[in-house]
Short mmCIF file of C-alpha atoms and ligand atoms in Angstrom, two decimals:
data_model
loop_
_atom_site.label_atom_id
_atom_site.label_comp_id
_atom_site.label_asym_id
_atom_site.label_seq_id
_atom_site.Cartn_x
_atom_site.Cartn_y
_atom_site.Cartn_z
CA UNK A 1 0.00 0.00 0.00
CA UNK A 2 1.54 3.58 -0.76
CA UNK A 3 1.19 5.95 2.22
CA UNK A 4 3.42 8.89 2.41
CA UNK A 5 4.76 7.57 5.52
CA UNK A 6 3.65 4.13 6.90
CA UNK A 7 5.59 2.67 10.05
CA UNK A 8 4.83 -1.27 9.70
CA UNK A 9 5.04 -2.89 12.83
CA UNK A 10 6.06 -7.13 13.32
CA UNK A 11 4.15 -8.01 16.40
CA UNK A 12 5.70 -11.62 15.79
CA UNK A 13 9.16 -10.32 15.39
CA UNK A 14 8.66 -8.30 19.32
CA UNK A 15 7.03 -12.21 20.61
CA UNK A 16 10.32 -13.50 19.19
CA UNK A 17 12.33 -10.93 20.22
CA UNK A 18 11.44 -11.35 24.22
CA UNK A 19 11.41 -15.64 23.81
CA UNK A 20 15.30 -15.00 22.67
CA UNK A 21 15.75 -12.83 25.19
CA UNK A 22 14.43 -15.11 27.98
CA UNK A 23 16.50 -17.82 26.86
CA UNK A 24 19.52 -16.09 27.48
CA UNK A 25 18.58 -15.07 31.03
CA UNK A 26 20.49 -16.52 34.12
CA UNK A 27 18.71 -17.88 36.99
CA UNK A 28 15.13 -17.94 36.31
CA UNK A 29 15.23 -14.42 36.34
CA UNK A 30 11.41 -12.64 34.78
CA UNK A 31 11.59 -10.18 32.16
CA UNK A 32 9.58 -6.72 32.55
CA UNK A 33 9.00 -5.42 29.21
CA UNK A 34 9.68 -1.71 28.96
CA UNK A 35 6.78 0.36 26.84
CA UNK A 36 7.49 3.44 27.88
CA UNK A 37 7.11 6.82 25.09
CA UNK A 38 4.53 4.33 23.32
CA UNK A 39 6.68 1.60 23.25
CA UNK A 40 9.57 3.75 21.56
CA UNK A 41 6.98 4.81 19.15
CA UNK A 42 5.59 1.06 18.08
CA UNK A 43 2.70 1.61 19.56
CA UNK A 44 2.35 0.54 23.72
CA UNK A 45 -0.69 -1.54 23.81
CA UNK A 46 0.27 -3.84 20.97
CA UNK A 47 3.52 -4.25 22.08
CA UNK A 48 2.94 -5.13 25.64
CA UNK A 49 0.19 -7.53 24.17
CA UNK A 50 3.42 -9.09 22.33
CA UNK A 51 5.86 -9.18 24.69
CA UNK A 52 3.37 -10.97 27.33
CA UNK A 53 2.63 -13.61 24.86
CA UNK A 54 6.15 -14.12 24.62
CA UNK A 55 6.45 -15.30 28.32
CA UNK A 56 7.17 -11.11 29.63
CA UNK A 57 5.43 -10.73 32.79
CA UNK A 58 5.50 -7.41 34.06
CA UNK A 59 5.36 -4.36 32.16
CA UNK A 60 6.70 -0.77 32.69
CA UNK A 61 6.46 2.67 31.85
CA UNK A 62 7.81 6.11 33.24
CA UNK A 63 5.08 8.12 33.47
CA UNK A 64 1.15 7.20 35.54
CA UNK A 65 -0.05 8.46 32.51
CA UNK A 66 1.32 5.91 30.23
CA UNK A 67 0.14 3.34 32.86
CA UNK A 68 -3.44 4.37 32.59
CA UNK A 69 -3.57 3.91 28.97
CA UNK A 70 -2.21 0.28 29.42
CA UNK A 71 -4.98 -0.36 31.94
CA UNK A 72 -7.70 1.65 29.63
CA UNK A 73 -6.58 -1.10 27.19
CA UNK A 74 -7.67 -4.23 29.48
CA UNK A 75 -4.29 -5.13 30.44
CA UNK A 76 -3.90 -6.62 33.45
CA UNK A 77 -0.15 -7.54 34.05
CA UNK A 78 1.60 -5.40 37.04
CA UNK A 79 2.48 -2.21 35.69
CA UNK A 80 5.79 -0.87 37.25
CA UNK A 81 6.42 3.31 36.82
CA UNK A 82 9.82 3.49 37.12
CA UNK A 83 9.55 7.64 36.79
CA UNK A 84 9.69 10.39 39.55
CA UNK A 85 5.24 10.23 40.44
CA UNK A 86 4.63 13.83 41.94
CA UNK A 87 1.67 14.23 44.77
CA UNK A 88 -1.03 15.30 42.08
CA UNK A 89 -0.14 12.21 40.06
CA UNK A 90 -0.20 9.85 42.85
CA UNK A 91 -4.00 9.04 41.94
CA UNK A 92 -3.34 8.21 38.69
CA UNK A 93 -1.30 5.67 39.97
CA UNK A 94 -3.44 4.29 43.04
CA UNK A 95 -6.41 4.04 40.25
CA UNK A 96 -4.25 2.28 37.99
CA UNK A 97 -2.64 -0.18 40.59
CA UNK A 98 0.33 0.47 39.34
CA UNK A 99 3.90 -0.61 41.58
CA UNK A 100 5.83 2.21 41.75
CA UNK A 101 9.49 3.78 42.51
CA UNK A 102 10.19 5.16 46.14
CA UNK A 103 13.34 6.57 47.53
CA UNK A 104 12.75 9.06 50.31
CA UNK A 105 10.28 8.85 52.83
CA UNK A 106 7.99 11.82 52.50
CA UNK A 107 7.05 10.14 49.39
CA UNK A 108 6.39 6.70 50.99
CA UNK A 109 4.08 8.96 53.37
CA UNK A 110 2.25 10.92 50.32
CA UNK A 111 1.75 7.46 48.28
CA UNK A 112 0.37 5.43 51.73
CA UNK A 113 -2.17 8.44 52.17
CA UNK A 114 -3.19 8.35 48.58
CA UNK A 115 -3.30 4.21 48.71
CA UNK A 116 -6.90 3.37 48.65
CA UNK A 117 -8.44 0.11 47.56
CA UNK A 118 -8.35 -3.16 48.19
CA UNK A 119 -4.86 -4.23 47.39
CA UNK A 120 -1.99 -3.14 48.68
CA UNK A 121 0.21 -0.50 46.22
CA UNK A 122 3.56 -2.29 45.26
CA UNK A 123 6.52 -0.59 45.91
CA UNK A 124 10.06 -0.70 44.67
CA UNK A 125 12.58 0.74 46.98
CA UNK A 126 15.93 2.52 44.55
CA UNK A 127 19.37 2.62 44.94
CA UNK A 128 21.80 5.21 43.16
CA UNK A 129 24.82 3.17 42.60
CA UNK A 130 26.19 5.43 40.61
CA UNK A 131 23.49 6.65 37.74
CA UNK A 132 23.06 9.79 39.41
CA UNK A 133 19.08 10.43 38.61
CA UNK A 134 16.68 9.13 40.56
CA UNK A 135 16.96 7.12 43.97
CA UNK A 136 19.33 7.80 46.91
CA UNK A 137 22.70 7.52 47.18
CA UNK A 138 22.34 6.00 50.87
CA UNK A 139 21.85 2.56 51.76
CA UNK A 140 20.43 3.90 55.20
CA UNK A 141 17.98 6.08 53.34
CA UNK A 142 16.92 3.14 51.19
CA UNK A 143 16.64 1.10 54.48
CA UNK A 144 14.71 3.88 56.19
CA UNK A 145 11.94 3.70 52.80
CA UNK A 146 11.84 -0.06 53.19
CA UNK A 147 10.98 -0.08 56.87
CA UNK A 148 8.26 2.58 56.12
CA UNK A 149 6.91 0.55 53.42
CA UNK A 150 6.63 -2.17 55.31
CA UNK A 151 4.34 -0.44 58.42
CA UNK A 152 2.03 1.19 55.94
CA UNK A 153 0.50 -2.59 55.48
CA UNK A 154 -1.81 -3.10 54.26
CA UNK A 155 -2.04 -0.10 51.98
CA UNK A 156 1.55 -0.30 50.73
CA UNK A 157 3.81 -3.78 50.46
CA UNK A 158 7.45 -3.71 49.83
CA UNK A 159 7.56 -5.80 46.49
CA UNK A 160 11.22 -5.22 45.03
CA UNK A 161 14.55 -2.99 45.09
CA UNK A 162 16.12 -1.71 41.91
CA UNK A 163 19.26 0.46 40.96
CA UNK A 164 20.35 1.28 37.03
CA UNK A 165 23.19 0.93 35.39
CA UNK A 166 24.64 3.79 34.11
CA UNK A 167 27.13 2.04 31.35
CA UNK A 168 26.01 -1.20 30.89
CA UNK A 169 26.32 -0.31 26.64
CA UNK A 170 29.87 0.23 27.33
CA UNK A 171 32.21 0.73 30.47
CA UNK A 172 32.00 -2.52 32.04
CA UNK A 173 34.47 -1.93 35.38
CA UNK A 174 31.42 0.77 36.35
CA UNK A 175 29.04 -2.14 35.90
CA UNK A 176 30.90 -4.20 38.11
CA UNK A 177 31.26 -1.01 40.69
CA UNK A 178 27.32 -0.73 40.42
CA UNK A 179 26.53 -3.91 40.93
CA UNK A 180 29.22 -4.47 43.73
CA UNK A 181 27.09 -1.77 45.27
CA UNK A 182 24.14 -3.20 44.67
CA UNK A 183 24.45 -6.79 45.67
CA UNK A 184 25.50 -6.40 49.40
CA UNK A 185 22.39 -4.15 49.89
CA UNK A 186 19.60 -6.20 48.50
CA UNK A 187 21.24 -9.16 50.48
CA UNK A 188 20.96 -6.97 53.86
CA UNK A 189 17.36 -5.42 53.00
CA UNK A 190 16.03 -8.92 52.14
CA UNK A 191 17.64 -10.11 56.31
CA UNK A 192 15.24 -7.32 57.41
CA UNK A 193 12.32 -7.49 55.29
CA UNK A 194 12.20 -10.66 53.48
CA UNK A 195 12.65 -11.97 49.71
CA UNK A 196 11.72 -8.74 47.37
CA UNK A 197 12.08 -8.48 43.52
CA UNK A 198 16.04 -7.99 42.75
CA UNK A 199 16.51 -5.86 38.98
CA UNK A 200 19.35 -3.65 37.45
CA UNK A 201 19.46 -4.75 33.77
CA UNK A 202 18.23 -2.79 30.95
CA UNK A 203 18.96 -4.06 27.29
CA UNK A 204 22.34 -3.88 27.56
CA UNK A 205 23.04 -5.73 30.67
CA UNK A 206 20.55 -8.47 29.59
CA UNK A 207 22.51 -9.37 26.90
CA UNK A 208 26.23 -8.31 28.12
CA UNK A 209 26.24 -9.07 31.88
CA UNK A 210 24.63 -12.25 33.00
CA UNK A 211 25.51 -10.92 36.63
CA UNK A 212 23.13 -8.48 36.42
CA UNK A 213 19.94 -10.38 35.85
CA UNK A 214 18.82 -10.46 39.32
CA UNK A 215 15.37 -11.69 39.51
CA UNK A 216 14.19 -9.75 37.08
CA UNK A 217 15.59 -7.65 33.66
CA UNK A 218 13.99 -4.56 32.43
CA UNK A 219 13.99 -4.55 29.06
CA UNK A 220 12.84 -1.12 26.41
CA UNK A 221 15.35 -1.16 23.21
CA UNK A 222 16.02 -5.08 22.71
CA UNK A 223 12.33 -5.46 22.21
CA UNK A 224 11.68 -3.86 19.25
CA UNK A 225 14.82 -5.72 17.69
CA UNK A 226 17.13 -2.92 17.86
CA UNK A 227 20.99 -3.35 19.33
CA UNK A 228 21.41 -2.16 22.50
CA UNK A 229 24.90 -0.91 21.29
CA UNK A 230 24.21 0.61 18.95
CA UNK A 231 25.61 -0.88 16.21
CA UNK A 232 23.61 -3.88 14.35
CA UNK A 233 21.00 -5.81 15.88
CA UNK A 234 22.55 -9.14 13.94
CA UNK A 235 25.19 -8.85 16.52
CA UNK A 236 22.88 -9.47 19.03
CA UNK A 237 20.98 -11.95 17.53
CA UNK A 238 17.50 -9.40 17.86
CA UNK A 239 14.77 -8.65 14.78
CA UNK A 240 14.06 -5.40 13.94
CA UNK A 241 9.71 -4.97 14.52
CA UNK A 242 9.53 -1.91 12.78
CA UNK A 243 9.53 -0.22 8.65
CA UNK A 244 9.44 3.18 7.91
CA UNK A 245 8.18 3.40 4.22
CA UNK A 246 7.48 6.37 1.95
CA UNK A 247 6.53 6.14 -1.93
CA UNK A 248 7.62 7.71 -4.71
CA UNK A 249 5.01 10.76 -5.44
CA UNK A 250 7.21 12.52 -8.36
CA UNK A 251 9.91 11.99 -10.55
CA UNK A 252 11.76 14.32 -12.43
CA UNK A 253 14.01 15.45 -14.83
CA UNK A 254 16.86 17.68 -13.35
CA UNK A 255 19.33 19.64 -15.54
CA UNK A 256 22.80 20.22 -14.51
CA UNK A 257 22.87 23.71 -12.67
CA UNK A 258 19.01 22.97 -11.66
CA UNK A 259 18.43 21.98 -8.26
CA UNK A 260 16.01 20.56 -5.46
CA UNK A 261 15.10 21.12 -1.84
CA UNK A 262 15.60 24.59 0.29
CA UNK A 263 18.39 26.39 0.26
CA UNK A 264 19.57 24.54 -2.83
CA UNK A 265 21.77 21.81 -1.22
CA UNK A 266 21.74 19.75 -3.78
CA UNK A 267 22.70 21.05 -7.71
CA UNK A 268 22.54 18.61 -10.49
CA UNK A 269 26.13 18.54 -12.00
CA UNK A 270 24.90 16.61 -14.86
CA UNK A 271 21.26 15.51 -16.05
CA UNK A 272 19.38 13.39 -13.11
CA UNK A 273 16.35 12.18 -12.52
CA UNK A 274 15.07 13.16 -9.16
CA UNK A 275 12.44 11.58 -7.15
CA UNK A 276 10.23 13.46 -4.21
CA UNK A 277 9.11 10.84 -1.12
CA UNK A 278 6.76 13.12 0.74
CA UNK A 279 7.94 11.91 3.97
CA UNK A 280 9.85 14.62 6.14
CA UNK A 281 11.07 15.80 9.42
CA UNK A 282 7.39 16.24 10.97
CA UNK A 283 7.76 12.57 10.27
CA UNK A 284 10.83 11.93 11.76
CA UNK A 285 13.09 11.88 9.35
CA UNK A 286 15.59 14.30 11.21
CA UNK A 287 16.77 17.52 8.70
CA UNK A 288 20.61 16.18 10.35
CA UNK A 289 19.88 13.52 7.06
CA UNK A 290 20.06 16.12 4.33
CA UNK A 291 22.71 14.89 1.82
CA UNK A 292 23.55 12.35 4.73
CA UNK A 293 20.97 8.90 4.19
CA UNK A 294 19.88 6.45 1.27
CA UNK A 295 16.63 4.82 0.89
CA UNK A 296 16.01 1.41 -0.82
CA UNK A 297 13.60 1.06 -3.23
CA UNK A 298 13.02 -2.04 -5.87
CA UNK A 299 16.42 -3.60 -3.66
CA UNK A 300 18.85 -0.83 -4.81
CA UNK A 301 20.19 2.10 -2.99
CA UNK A 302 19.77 5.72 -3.58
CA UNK A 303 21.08 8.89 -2.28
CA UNK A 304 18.73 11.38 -0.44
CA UNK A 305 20.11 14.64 -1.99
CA UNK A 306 19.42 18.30 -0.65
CA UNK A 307 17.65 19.13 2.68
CA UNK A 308 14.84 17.12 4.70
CA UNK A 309 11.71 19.33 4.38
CA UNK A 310 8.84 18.94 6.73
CA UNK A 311 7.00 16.67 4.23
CA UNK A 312 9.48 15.73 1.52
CA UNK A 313 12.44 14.54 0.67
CA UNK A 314 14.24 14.27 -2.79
CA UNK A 315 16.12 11.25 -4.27
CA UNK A 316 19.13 10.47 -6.79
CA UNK A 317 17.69 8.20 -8.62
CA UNK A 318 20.80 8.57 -11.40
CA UNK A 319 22.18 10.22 -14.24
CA UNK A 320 19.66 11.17 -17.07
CA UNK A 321 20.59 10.73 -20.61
CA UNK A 322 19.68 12.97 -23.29
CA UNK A 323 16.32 11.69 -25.03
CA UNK A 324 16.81 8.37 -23.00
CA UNK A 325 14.55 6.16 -21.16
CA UNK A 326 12.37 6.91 -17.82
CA UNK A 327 14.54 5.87 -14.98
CA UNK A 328 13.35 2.43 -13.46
CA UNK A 329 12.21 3.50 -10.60
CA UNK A 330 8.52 4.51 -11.50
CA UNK A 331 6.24 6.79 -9.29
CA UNK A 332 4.34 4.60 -6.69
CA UNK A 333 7.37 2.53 -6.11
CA UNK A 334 7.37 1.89 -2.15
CA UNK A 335 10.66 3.62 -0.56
CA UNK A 336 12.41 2.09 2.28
CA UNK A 337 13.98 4.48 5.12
CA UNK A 338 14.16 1.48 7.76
CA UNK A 339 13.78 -2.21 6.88
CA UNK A 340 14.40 -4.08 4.19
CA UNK A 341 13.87 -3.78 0.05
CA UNK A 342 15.29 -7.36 -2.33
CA UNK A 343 19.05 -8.03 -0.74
CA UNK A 344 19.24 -4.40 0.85
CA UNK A 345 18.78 -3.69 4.55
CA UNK A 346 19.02 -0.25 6.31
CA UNK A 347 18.73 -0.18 10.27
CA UNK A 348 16.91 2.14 12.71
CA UNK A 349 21.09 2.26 14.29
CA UNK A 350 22.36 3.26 10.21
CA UNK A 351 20.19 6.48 10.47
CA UNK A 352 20.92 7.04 14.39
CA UNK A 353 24.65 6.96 13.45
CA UNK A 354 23.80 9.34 10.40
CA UNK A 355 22.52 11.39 13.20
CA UNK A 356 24.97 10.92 15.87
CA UNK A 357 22.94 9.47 17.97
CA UNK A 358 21.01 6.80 19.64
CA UNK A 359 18.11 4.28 17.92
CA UNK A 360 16.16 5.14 20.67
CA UNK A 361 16.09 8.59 19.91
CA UNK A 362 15.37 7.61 16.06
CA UNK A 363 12.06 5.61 17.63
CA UNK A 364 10.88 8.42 19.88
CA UNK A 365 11.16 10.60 16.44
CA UNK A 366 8.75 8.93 14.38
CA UNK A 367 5.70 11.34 14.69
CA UNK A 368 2.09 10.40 15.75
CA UNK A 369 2.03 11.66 11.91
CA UNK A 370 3.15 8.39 10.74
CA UNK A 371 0.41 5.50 11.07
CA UNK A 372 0.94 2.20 12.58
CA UNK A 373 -0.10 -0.27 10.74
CA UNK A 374 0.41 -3.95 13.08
CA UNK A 375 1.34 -7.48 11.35
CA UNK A 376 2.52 -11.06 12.11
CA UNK A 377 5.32 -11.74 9.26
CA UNK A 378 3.16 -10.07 6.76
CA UNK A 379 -0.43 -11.21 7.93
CA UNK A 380 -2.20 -7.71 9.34
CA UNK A 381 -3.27 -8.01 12.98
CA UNK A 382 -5.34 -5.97 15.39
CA UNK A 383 -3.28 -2.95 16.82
C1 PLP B 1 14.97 2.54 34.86
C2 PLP B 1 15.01 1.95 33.49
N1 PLP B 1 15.16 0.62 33.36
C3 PLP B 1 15.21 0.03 32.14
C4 PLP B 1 15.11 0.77 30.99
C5 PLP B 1 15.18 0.07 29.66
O1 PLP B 1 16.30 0.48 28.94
P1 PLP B 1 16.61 -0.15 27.50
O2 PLP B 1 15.59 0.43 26.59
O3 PLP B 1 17.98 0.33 27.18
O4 PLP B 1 16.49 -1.61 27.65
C6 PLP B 1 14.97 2.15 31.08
C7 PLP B 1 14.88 2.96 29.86
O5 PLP B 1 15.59 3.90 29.64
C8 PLP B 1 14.93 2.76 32.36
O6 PLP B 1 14.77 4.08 32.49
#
């Protein structure tokens, strides 16, 4: 189908994506599927749906409002916020039953006021080992939270302890620090207030540091296929979920000294056929791409020349000769920005590293613009 910007989503890829995962994990240890920003922009409903068919079974988000949508959706897996919850969005959370993230006590207070219901609110006490955002950098705080948690029964129960790693993509010695940190706490917290939930990993860790696994990984980026390095998701064995297509809307002839796109970055030196994907940056396809990406279309490679607009991009599609044939590429051809066209493949990491930066921040990028449309290796499913 030609849409001027489609994101195409694998749901079977994600269920495959979290049984690999879970096969590599030490210890029995559960895997919490992170959806947070709507599942790095595939979509948060679907995805959880997919990652708790593949054996995930907790979820978590950063913000009470992302829990609430999960709930609105029927799911009824523990949601964990992992984010900062203010008083005036402490409802939000007690309505959803979410668990949530404490680390000093006048929260611990707020939340057991708030706590209303008949279950108990879950709580997961935090560590800073050495992220430096959120939780406390004392093991006596962390033990003072716990204790407090744990005489607000019933409205509150102490149900795990967390820290994050800070370089678990790289640095491994500060892995080791954290989790030398890490370890002799939970051990003394679980002597005064019984077995809780043990996590640290993110993506990274699952796959790089088996020590890390605790009871439990947390796991955003490796879901949706994507390496948690940065670099290509073969190396990690993972299956990229998502496509980000365009079409070809135009082509057209381009005399040398003509040009196309703003600010006329891009001058034919000789004849060219150029081709206009009305996909842009309100899309997501960052400006930081002009002269700087290629998209695949029929299985071959082609230069995006001149600047990213907000809803189009141009395309070498090659040299023109005088009184010669159309170029092969015909308008209505699909164009491929991420995924895969014949033999070609281009990865949500190739355009981060265009960009110097991260796949995440590629995902986040993709605009509610875009539609999702869902699959399972090419059969459409429910969103
Ligand atoms: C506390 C916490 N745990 C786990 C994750 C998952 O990280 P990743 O997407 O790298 O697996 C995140 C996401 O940034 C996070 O904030």
């Amino acid at each position: 189908m030609a849409l001027r910007a489609l994101a195409r989503v694998n749901l079977a890829a994600i269920e495959r994506n979290v049984i690999s995962l879970r096969s590599r994990l030490s210890g029995g240890a559960e895997l919490c599927a992170v959806v947070k920003a709507d599942a790095s922009g595939h979509g948060a409903v679907p995805v959880a749906r997919a990652a708790l068919a593949g054996g995930a079974t907790t979820l978590a988000v950063a913000t009470v409002g992302e829990a609430a949508e999960l709930r609105a959706a029927g799911l009824t897996a523990p949601v964990l916020v992992m984010g900062a919850i203010s008083a005036e969005e402490l409802p939000v959370a007690v309505a959803a039953r979410t668990e949530v993230v404490a680390w000093t006590e006048r929260f611990v207070d707020q939340l057991a006021d708030a706590a209303a219901g008949p279950d108990p609110i879950g709580v997961h006490v935090k560590l800073d080992t050495g992220m430096g955002r959120l939780g406390t950098r004392h093991t006596g705080e962390a033990f003072a939270v716990a204790d407090l948690v744990t005489t607000r029964r019933p409205r509150l129960e102490l149900v795990g302890a967390m820290t994050h790693l800070a370089t678990a993509d790289g640095d491994q010695e500060f892995v080791a620090t954290q989790l030398a940190a890490f370890a002799p706490f939970a051990d003394e917290l679980q002597q005064r207030v019984g077995r809780v939930r043990l996590h640290a990993a993110n993506s990274a860790a699952t796959v790089r540091t088996p020590a890390s696994h605790f009871d439990m990984v947390r796991v955003g980026i490796a879901l949706y296929g994507c390496d948690p390095m940065n670099e290509d998701p073969d190396n990690v064995g993972l299956e990229p979920a998502l496509e980000l297509s365009s079409y070809v809307a135009a082509v057209k002839l381009t005399e040398p000294g003509q040009s196309a796109g703003y600010g006329r970055r891009f001058v034919a030196e000789r004849a060219t056929w150029v081709a206009t994907l009305p996909i842009g940056y309100a899309d997501g396809v960052r400006r930081g791409l002009s002269n700087n990406f290629e998209v695949l279309i029929d299985g071959r490679r082609y230069a995006l020349v001149g600047t990213v607009s907000m809803d189009n991009v141009t395309v070498d599609l090659g040299s023109a000769r005088p009184s010669g044939p159309a170029p092969d590429v015909g308008v209505g051809s699909p164009a491929i920005l991420i995924g895969r066209s014949g033999g070609q493949r281009q990865t949500v990491e190739d355009m981060a590293n265009r960009l110097q930066t991260i796949n995440h921040e590629v995902l986040c990028g993709i605009s509610a613009r875009v539609p999702r449309h869902y699959h399972r290796d090419g059969t459409p499913a429910a969103g």
